[in-house]
Tab-separated table of C-alpha atoms and ligand atoms in Angstrom:
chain	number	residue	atom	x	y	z
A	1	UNK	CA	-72.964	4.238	-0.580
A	2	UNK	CA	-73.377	3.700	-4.072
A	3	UNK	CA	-71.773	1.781	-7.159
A	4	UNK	CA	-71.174	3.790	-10.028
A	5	UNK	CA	-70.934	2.709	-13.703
A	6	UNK	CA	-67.417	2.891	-14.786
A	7	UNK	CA	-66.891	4.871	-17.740
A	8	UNK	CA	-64.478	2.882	-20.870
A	9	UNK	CA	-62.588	4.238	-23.154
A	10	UNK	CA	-63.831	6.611	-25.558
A	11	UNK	CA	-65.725	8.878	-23.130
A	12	UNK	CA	-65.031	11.895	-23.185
A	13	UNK	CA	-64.419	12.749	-20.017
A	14	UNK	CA	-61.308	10.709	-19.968
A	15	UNK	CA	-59.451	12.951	-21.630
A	16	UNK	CA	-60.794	16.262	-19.571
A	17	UNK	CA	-57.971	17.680	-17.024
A	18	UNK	CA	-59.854	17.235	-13.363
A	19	UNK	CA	-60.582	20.403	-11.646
A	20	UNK	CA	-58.592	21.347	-8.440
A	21	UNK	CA	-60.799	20.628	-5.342
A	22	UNK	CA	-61.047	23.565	-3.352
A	23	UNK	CA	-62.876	22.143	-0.098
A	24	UNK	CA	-63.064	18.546	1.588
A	25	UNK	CA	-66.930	18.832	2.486
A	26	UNK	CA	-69.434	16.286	2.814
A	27	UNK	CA	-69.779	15.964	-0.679
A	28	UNK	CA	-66.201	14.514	-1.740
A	29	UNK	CA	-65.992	12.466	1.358
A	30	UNK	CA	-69.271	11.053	-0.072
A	31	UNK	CA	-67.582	11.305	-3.465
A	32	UNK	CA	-64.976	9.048	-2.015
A	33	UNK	CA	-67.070	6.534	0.030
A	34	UNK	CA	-68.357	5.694	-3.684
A	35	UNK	CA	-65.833	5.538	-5.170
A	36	UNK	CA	-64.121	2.978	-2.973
A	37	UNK	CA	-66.974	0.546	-2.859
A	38	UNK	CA	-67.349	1.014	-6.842
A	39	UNK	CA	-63.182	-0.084	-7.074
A	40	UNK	CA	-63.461	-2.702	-4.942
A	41	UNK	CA	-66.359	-4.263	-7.084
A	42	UNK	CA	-64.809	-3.798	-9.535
A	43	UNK	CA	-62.319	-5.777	-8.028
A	44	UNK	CA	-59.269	-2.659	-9.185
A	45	UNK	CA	-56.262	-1.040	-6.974
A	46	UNK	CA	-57.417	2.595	-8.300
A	47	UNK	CA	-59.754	4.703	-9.082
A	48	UNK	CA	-59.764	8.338	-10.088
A	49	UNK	CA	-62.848	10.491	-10.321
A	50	UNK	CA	-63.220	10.914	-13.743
A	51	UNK	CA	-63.602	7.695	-14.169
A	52	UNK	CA	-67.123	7.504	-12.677
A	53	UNK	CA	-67.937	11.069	-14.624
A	54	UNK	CA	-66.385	13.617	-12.203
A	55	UNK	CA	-64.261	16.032	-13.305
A	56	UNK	CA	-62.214	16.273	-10.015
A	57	UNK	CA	-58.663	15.534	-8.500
A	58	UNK	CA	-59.125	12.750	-6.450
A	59	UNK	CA	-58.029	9.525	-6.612
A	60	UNK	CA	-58.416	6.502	-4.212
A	61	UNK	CA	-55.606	3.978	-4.443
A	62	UNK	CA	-55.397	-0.097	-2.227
A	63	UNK	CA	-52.939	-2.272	-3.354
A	64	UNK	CA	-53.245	-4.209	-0.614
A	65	UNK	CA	-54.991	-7.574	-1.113
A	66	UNK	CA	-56.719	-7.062	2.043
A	67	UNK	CA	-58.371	-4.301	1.044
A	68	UNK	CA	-58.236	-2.446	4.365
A	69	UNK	CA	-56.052	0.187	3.618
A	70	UNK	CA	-57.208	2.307	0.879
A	71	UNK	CA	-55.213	6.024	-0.054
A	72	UNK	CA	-57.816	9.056	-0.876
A	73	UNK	CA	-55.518	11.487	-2.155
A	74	UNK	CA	-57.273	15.135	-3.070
A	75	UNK	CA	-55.194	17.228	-5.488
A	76	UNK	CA	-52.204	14.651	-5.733
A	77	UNK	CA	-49.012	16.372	-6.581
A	78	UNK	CA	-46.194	14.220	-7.852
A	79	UNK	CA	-43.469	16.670	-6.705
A	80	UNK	CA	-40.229	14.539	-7.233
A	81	UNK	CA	-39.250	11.178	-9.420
A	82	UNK	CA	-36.455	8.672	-9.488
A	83	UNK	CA	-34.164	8.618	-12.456
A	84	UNK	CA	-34.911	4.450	-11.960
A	85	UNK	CA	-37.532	3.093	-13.714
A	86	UNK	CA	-39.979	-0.757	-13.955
A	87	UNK	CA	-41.561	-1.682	-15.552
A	88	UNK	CA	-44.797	-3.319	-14.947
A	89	UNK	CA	-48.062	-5.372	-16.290
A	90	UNK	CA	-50.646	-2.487	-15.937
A	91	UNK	CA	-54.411	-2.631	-16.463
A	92	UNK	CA	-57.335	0.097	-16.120
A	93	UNK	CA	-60.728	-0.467	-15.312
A	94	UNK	CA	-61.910	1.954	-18.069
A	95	UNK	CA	-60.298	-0.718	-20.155
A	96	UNK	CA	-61.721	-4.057	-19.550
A	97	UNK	CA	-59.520	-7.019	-20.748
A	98	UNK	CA	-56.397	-5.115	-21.666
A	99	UNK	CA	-52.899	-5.555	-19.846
A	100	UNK	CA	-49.434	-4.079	-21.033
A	101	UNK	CA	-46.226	-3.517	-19.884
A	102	UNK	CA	-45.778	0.265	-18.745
A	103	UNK	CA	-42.442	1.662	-17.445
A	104	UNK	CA	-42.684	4.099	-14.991
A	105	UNK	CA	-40.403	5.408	-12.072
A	106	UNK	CA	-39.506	3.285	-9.338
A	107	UNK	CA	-39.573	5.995	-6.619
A	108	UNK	CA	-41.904	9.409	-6.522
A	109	UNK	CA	-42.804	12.020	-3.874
A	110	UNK	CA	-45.927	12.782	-3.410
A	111	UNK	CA	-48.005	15.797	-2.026
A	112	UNK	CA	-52.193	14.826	-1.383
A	113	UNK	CA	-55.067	16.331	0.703
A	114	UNK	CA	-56.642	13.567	2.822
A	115	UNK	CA	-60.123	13.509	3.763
A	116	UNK	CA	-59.403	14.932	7.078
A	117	UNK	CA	-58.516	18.319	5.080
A	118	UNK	CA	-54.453	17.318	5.879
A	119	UNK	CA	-51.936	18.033	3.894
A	120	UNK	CA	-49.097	15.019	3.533
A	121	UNK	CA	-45.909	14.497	1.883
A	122	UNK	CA	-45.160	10.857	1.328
A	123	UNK	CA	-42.123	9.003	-0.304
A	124	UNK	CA	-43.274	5.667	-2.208
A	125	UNK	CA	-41.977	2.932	-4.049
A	126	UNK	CA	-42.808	-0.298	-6.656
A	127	UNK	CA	-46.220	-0.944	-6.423
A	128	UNK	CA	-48.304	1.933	-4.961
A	129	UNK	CA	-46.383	4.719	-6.746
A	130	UNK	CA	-46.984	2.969	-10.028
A	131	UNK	CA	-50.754	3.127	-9.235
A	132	UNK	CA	-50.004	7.003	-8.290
A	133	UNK	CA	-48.579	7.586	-10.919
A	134	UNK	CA	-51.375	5.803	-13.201
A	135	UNK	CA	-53.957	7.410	-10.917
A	136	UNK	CA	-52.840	11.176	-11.016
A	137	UNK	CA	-52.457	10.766	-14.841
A	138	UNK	CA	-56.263	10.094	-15.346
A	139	UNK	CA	-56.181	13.694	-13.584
A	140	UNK	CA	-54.683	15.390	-15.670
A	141	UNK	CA	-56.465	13.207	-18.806
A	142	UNK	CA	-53.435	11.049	-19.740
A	143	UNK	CA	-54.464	7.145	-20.316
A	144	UNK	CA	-52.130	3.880	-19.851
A	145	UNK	CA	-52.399	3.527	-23.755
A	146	UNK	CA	-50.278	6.492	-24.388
A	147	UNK	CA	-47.144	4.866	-23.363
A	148	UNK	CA	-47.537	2.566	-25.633
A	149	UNK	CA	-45.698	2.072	-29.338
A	150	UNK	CA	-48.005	3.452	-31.794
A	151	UNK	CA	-48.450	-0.121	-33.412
A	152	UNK	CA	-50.073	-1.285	-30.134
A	153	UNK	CA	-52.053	1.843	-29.315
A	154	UNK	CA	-53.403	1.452	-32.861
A	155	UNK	CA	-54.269	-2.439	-32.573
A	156	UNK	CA	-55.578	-2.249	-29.104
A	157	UNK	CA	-57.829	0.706	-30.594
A	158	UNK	CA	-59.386	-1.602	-33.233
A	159	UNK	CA	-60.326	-3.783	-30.572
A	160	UNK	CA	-62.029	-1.665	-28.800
A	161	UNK	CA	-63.574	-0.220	-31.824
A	162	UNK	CA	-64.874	-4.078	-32.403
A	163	UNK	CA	-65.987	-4.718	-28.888
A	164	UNK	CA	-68.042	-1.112	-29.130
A	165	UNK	CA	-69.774	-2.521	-32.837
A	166	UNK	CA	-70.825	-5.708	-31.228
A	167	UNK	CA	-72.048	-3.825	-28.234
A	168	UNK	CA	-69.530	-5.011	-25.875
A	169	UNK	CA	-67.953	-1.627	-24.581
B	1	LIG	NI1	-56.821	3.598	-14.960
């Protein structure tokens, strides 16, 4: 296993839509075996490939504070939504440091590939379908910011844009 550098805000690749994964081989079960030992050093709840540089739909998601229970979901399909929504304090470990409130729905459906090759339908709540729902996003190249006012996207930007001058990002 291997830890990978986690790419911040402002690479590129962040804002590519992942490519469909057409077979679970040894390489994405690999893929995913690094992935999880990269989150949990990172000490984060989820982790989707592009975040390490790979341009694919998988995600691995633990909210557990054990950290014995992880989700690798391959191709996750958010297929249904609640009309409910919470809001809740989100970070992303391609952001380092930043925190805001993010409203999101409650309860989603959702449709994955495991790493056995099986295809599941699962109905979750609070917690882990935020981070599904945060997860699957990085798929398809959508970032936490973008919920955001415009005022804070812009400040939280400038930030970042500091941090990167002083050679902090
Ligand atoms: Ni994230």
């Amino acid at each position: 296993m291997a830890i990978f550098e986690i790419k911040k805000y402002g690479d590129p690749i962040l804002r590519e839509k992942a490519k469909v994964i057409l077979k679970v081989d040894d390489g994405i079960k690999k893929l995913a075996c690094n992935m999880l030992e990269t989150m949990y050093s990172a000490h984060g709840v989820g982790l989707a490939a592009p975040q390490i540089g790979v341009s694919l739909r998988l995600c691995i998601i633990d909210v557990d504070l054990n950290k014995k229970s992880p989700s690798v979901m391959i191709n996750p399909v958010i297929v249904s939504c609640d009309e409910n929504k919470i809001s809740g304090r989100e970070g992303c470990l391609s952001f380092p440091g930043f925190y805001e409130n993010v409203k999101r729905h409650d309860g989603i459906v959702v449709q994955y590939t495991n790493l056995n090759g099986e295809e599941l339908e699962i109905e979750v709540q609070s917690l882990f379908s935020i981070a599904i729902q945060h997860e699957v996003d990085h798929l398809d190249a959508k970032l936490f910011i973008d919920y955001l006012p415009e005022w804070k996207r812009r400040f939280i930007e400038k930030k970042i844009k500091r941090n990167r001058n002083a050679g902090n990002w």
